[in-house]
PDB file of C-alpha atoms in Angstrom:
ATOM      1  CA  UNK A   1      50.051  68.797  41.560  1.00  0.00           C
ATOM      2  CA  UNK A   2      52.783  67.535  39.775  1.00  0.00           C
ATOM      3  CA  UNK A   3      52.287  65.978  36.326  1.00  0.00           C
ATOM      4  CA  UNK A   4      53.910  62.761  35.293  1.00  0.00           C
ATOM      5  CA  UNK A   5      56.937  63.065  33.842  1.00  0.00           C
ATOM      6  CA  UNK A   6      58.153  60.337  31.014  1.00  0.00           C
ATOM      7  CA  UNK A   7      61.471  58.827  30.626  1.00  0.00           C
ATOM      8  CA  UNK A   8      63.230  56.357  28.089  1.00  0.00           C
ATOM      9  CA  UNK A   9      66.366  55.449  28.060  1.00  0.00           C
ATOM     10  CA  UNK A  10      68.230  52.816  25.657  1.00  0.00           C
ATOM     11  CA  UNK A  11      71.616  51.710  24.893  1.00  0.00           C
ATOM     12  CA  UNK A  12      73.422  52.317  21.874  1.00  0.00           C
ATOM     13  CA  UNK A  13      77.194  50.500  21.983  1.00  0.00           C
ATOM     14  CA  UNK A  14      77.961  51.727  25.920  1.00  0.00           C
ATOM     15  CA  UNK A  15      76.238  54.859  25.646  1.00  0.00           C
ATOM     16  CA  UNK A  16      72.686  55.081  26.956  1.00  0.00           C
ATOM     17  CA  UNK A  17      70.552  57.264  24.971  1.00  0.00           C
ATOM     18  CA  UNK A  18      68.057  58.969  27.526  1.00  0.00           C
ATOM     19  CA  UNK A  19      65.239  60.933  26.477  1.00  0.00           C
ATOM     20  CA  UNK A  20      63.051  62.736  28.825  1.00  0.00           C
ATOM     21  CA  UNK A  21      59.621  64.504  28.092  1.00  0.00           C
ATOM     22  CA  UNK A  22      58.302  66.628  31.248  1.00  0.00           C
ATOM     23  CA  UNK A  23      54.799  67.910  31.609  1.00  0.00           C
ATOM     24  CA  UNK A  24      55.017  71.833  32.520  1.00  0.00           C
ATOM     25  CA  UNK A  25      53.487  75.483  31.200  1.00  0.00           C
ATOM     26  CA  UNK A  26      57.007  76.888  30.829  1.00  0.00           C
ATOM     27  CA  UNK A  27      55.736  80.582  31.652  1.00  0.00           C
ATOM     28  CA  UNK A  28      57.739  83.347  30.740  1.00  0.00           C
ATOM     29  CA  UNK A  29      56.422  85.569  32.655  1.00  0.00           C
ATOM     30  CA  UNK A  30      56.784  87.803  29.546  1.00  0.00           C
ATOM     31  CA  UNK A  31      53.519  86.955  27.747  1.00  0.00           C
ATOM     32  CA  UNK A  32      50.030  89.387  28.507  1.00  0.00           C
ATOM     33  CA  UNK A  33      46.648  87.396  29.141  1.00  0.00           C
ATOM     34  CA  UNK A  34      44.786  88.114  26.003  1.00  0.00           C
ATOM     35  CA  UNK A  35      41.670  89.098  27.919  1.00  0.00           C
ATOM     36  CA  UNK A  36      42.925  90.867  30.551  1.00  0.00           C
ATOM     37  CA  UNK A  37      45.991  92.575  29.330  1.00  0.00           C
ATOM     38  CA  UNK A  38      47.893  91.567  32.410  1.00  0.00           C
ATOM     39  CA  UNK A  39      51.148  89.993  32.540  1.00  0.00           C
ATOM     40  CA  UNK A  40      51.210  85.963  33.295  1.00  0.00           C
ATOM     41  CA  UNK A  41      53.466  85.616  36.203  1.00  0.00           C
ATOM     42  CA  UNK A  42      56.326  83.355  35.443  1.00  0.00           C
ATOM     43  CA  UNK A  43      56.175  79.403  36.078  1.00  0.00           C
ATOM     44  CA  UNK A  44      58.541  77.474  34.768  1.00  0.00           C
ATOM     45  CA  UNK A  45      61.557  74.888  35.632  1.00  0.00           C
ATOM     46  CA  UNK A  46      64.492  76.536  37.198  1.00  0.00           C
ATOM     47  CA  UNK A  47      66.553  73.546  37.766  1.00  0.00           C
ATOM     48  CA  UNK A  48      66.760  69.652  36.725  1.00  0.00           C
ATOM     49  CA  UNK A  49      69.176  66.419  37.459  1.00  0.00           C
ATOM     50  CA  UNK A  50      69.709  63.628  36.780  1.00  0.00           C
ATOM     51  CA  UNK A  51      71.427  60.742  38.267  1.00  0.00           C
ATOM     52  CA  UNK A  52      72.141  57.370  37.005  1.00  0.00           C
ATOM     53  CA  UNK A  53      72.254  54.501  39.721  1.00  0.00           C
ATOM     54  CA  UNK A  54      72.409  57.629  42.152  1.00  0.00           C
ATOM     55  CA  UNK A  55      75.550  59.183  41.108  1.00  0.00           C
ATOM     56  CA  UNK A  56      74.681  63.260  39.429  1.00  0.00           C
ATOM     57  CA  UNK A  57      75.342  62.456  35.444  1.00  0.00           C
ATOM     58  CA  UNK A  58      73.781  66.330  34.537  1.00  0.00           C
ATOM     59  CA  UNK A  59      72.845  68.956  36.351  1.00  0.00           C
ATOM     60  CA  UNK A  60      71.083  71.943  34.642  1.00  0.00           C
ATOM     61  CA  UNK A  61      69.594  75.316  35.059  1.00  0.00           C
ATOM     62  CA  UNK A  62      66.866  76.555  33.194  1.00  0.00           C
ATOM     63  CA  UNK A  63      65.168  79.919  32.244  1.00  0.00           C
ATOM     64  CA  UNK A  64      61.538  80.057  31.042  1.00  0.00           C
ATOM     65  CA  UNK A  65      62.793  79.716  27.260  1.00  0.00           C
ATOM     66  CA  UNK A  66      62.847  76.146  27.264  1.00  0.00           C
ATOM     67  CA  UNK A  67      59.510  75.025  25.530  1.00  0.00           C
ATOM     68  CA  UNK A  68      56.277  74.579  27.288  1.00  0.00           C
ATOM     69  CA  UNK A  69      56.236  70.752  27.946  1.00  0.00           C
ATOM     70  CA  UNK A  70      60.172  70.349  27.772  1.00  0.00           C
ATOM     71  CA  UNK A  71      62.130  67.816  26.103  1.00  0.00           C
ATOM     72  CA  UNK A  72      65.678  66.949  27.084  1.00  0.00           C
ATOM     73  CA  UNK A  73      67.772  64.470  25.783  1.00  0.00           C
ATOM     74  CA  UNK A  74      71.318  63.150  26.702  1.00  0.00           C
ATOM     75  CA  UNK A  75      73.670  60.300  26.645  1.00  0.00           C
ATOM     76  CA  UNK A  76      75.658  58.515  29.024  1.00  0.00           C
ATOM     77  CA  UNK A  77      78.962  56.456  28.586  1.00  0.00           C
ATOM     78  CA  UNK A  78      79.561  53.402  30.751  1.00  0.00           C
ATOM     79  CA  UNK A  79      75.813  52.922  31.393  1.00  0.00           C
ATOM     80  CA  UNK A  80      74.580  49.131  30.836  1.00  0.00           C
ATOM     81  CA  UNK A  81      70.871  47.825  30.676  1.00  0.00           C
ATOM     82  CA  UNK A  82      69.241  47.856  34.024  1.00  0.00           C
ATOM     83  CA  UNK A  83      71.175  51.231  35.312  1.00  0.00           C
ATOM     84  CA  UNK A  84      68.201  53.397  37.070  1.00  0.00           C
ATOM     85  CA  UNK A  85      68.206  56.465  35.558  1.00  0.00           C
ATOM     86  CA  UNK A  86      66.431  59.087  37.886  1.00  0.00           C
ATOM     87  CA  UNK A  87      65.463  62.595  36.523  1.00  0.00           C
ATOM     88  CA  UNK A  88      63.882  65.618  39.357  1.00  0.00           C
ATOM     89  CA  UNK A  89      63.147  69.233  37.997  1.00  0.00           C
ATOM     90  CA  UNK A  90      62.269  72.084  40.584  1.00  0.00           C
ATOM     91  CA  UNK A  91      60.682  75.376  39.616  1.00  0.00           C
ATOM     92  CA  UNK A  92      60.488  78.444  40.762  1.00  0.00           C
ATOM     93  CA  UNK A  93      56.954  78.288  42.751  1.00  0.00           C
ATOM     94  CA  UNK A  94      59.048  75.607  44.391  1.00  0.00           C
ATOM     95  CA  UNK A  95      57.382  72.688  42.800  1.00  0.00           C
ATOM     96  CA  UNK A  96      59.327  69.421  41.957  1.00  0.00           C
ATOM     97  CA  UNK A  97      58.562  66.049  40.456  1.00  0.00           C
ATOM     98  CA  UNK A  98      60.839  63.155  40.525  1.00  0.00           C
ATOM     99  CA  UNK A  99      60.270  60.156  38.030  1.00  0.00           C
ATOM    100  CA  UNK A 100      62.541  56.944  37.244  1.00  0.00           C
ATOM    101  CA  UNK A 101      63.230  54.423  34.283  1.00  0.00           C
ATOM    102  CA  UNK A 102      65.578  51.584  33.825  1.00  0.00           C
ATOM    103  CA  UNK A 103      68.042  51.422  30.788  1.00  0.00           C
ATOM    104  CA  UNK A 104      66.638  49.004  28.606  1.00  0.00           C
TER     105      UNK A 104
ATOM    106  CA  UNK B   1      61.346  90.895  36.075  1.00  0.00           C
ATOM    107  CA  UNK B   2      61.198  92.190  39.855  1.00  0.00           C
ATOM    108  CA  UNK B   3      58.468  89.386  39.752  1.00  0.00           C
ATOM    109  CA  UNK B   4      60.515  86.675  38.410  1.00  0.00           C
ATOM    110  CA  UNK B   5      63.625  87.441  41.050  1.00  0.00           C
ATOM    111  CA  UNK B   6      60.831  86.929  43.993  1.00  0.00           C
ATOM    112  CA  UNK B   7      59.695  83.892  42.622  1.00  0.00           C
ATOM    113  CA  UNK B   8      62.719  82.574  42.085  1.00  0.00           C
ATOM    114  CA  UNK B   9      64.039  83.285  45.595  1.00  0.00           C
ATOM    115  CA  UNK B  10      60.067  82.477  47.208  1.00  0.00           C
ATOM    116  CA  UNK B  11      61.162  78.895  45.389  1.00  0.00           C
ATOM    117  CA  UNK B  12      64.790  78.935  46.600  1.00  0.00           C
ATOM    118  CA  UNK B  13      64.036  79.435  50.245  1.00  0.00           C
ATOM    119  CA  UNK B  14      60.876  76.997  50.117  1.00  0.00           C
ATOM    120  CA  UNK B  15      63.101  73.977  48.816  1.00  0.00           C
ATOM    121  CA  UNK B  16      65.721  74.880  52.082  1.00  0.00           C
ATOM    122  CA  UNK B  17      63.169  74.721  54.660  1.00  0.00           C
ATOM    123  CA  UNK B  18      61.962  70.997  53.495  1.00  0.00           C
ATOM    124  CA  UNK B  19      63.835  68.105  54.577  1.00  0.00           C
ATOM    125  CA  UNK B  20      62.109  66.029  51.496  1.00  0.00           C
ATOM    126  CA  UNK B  21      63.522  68.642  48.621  1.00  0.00           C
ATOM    127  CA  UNK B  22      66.861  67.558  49.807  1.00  0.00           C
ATOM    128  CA  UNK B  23      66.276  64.474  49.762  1.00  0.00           C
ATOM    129  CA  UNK B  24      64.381  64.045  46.037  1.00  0.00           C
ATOM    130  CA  UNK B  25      67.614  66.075  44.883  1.00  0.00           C
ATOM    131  CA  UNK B  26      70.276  63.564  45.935  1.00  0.00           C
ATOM    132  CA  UNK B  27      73.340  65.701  46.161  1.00  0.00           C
ATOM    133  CA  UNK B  28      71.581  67.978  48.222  1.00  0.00           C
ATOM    134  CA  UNK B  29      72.387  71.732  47.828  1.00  0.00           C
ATOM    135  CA  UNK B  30      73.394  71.134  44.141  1.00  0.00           C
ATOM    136  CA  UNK B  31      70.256  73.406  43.336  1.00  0.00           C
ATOM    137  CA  UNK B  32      71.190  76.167  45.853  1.00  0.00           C
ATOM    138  CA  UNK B  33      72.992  78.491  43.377  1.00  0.00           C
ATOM    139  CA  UNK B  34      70.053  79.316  40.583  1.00  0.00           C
ATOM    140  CA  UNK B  35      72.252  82.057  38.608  1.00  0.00           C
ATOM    141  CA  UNK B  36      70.122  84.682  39.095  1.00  0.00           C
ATOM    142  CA  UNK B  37      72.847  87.240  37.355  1.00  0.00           C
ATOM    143  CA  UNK B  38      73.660  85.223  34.216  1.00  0.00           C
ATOM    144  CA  UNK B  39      69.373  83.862  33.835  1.00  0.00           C
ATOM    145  CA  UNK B  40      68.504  87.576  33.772  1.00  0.00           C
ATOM    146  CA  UNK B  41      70.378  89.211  32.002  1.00  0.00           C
ATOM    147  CA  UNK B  42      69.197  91.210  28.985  1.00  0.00           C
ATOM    148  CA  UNK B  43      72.129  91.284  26.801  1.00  0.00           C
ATOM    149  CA  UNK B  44      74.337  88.496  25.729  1.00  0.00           C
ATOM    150  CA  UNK B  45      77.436  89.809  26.921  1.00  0.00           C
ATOM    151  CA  UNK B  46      75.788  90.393  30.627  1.00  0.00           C
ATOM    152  CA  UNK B  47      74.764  86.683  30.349  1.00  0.00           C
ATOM    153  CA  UNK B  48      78.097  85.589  29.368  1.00  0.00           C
ATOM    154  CA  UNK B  49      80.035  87.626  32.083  1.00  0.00           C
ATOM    155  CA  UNK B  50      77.467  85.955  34.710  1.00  0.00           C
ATOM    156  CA  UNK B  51      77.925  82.377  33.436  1.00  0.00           C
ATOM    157  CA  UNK B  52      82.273  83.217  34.184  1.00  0.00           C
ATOM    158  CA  UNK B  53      82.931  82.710  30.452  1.00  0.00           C
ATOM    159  CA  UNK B  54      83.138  86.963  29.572  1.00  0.00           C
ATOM    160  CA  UNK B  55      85.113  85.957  26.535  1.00  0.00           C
ATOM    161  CA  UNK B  56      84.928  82.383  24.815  1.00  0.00           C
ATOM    162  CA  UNK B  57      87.007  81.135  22.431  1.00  0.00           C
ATOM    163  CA  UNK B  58      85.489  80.445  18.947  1.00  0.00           C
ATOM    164  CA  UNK B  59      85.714  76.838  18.183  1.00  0.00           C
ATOM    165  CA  UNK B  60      85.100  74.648  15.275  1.00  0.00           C
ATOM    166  CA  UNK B  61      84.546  71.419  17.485  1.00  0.00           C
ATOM    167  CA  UNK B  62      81.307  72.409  18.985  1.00  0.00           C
ATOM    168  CA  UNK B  63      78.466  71.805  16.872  1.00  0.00           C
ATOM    169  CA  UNK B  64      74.788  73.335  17.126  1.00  0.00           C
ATOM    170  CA  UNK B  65      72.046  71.130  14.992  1.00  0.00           C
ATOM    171  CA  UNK B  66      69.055  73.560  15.085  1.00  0.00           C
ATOM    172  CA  UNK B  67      66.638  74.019  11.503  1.00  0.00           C
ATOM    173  CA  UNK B  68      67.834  76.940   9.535  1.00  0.00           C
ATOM    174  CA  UNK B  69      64.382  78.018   9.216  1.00  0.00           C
ATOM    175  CA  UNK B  70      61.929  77.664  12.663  1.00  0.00           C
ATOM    176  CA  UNK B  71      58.468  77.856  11.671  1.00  0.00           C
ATOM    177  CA  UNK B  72      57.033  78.396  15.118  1.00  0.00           C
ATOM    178  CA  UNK B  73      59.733  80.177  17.476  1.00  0.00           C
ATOM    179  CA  UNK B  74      57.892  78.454  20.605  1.00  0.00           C
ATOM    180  CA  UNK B  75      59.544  75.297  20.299  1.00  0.00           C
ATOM    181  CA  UNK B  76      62.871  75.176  17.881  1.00  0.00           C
ATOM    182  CA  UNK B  77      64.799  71.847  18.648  1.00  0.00           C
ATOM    183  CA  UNK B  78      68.227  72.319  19.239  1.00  0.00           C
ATOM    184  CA  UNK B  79      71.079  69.607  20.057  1.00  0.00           C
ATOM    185  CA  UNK B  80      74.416  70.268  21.126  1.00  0.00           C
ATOM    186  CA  UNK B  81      77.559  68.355  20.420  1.00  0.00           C
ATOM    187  CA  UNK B  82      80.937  68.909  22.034  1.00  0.00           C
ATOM    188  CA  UNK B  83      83.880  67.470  20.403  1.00  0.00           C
ATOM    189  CA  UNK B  84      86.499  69.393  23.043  1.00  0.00           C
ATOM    190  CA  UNK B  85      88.095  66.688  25.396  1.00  0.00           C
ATOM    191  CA  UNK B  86      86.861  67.129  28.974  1.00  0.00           C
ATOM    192  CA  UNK B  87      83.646  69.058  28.207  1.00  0.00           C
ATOM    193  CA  UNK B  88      81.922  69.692  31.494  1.00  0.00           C
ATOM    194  CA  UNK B  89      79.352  71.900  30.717  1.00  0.00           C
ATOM    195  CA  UNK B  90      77.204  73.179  27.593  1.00  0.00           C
ATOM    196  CA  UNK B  91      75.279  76.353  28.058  1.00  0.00           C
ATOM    197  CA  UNK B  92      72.126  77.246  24.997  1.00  0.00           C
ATOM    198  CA  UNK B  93      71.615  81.442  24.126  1.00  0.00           C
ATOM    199  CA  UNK B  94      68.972  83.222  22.138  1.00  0.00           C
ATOM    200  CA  UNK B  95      70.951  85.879  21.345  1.00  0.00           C
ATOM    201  CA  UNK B  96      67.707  88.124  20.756  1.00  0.00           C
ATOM    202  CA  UNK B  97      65.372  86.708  23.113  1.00  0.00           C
ATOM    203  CA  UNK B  98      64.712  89.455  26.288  1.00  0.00           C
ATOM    204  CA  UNK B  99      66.986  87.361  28.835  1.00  0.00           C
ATOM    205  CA  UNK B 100      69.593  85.730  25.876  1.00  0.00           C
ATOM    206  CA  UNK B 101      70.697  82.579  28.188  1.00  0.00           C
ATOM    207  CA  UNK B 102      67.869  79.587  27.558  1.00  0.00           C
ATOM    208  CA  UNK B 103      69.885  76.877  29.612  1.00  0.00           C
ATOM    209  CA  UNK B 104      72.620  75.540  31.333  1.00  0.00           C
ATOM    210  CA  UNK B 105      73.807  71.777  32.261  1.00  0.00           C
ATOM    211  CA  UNK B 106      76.640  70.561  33.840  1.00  0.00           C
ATOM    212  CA  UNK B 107      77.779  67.176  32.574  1.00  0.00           C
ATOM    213  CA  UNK B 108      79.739  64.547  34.941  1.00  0.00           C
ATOM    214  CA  UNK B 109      80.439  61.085  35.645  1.00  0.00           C
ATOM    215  CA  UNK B 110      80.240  60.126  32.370  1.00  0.00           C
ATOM    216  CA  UNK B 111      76.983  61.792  30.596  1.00  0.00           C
ATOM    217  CA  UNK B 112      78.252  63.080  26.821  1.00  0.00           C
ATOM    218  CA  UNK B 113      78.819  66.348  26.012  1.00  0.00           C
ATOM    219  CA  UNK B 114      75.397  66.239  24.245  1.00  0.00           C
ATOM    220  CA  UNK B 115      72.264  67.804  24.776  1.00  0.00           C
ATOM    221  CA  UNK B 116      69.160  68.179  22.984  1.00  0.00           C
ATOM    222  CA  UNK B 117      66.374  70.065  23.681  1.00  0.00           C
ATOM    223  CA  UNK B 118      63.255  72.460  22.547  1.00  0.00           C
ATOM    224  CA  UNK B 119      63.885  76.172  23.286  1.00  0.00           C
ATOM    225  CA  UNK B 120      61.488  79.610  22.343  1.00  0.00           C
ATOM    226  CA  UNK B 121      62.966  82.173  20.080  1.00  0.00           C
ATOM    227  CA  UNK B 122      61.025  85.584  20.433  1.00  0.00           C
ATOM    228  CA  UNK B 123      62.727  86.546  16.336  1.00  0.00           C
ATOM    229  CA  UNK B 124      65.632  85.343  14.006  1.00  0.00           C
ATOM    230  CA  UNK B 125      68.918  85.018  16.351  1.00  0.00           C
ATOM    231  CA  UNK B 126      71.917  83.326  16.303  1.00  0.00           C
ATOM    232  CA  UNK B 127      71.704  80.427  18.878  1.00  0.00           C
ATOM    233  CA  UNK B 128      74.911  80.307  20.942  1.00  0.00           C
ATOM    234  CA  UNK B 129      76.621  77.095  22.483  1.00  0.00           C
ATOM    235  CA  UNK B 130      79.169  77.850  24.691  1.00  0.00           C
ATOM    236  CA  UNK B 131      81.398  74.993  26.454  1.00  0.00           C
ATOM    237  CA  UNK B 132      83.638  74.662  29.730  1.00  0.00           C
ATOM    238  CA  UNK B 133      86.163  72.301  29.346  1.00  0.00           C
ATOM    239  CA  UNK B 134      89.005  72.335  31.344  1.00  0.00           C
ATOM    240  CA  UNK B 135      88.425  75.845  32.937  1.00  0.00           C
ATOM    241  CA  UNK B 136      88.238  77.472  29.493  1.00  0.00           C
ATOM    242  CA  UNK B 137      84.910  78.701  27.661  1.00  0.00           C
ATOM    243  CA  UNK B 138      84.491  78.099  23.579  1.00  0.00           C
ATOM    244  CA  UNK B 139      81.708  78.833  21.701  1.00  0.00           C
ATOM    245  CA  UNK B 140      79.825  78.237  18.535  1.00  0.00           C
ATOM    246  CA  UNK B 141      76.923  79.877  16.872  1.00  0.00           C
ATOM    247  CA  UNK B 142      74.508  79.421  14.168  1.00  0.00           C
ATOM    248  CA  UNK B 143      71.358  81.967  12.993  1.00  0.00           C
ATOM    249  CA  UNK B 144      68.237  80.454  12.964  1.00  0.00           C
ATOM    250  CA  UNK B 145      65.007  82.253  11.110  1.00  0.00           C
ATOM    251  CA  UNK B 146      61.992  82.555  12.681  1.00  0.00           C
ATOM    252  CA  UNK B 147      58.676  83.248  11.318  1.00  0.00           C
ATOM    253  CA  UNK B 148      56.487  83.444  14.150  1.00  0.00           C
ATOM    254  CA  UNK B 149      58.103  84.246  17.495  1.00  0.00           C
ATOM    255  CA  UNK B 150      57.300  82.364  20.707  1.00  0.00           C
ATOM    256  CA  UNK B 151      57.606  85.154  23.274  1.00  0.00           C
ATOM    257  CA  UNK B 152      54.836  87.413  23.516  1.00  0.00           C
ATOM    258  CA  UNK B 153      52.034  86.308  21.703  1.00  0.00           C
TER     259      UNK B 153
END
């Protein structure tokens, strides 16, 4: 069901550069099937987190205007190479995916 | 958007009833409280009054890196940067799109207050960033042209 989701994350001084690309069709549930002329219910991610070694680092909430496929990037301070960096998105058909990386 | 509020709360009540959502989400209920008011609102002041920041304070240190001219409005990249001490969260608006917020993190235990990402613009807008830090709300904005929008379509 799910699609795999890819992660990267480096360090840069003490800051760990993480950069995460997420396999999803983003619906808006604003656009019209070209064929049919009916609306394409919504589908997209409502809600992502992220946690480094376990602790929350970012939470987020998202409407259907991120882009199809998203891509989210962020930094952390403190983070050294060989932190687990764990990233789960949720949306709203109640789908989730959960992937991890270590800090390189 | 009747559609989008069941879906939303279909998905809501789905992710309470299993045991495994709660535990792929480690804190739990942190994804109990989607923000159904602010997400669907159609105006940006509506947004803003559902996000708790009805009136931000314009600020200089927040800065929005987004092209001045988007060539396809389905994916603009956009990265925030907060220079205000004890940012804790970063919110993205389209200020034209149909429902104006695009996003919303919450930063702790020591991420940055940066965020980058790829957001759809349905026409020209300003893009809005608008910061918490320390229980007050500033904001930043900067107008981004768009030649072929990426709602609709």
């Amino acid at each position: 069901m799910a699609e795999p989701m890819k992660i990267r994350a480096t360090m840069a001084g003490d800051v760990a550069d993480i950069k995460v690309l997420m396999n999803h069709p983003m619906e808006t549930g604003q656009r019209k099937d070209a064929k049919t002329g009916q609306l394409i219910p919504a589908h997209h991610i409502t809600e992502v987190s992220a946690t480094l070694n376990g602790k929350t680092v970012m939470e987020a909430e998202w409407s259907g205007a991120i882009s199809k496929n998203p891509y989210l990037g962020f930094k952390v301070k403190g983070a050294k190479a060989g932190d687990k960096v764990t990233v789960s998105w949720k949306d709203n058909k109640g789908e989730t995916n959960t992937a991890d990386a270590v800090v390189a | 958007m009747n559609m989008l509020r069941r879906n939303i709360l279909k998905g809501a009540s789905a992710a309470g009833t299993l045991a495994i959502a709660a535990g792929l989400f480690g804190t739990g209920n942190a994804f109990a409280a989607y923000n159904t008011a602010a997400f669907g609102a159609k105006s940006v002041a509506d947004a803003l009054k559902g996000m708790g920041a009805a009136t931000p304070t314009d600020s200089k240190d927040i800065a929005i890196k987004a092209p001045d001219i988007a060539e396809n409005g389905a994916v603009v990249p956009v990265e925030v940067t907060s220079k205000i001490a004890g940012t804790t969260s970063i919110a993205i608006l389209a200020e034209k799109n149909p429902n104006p917020l695009v996003a919303s993190f919450k930063l702790e235990n020591g991420a940055e207050p940066y965020i980058s990402t790829r957001i759809k613009m349905g026409q020209t807008a300003m893009i809005r960033a608008v910061v918490t830090a320390g229980g007050k709300t500033y904001t930043t904005a900067k107008e981004v042209k768009v030649t072929i929008g990426g709602c609709g379509g």
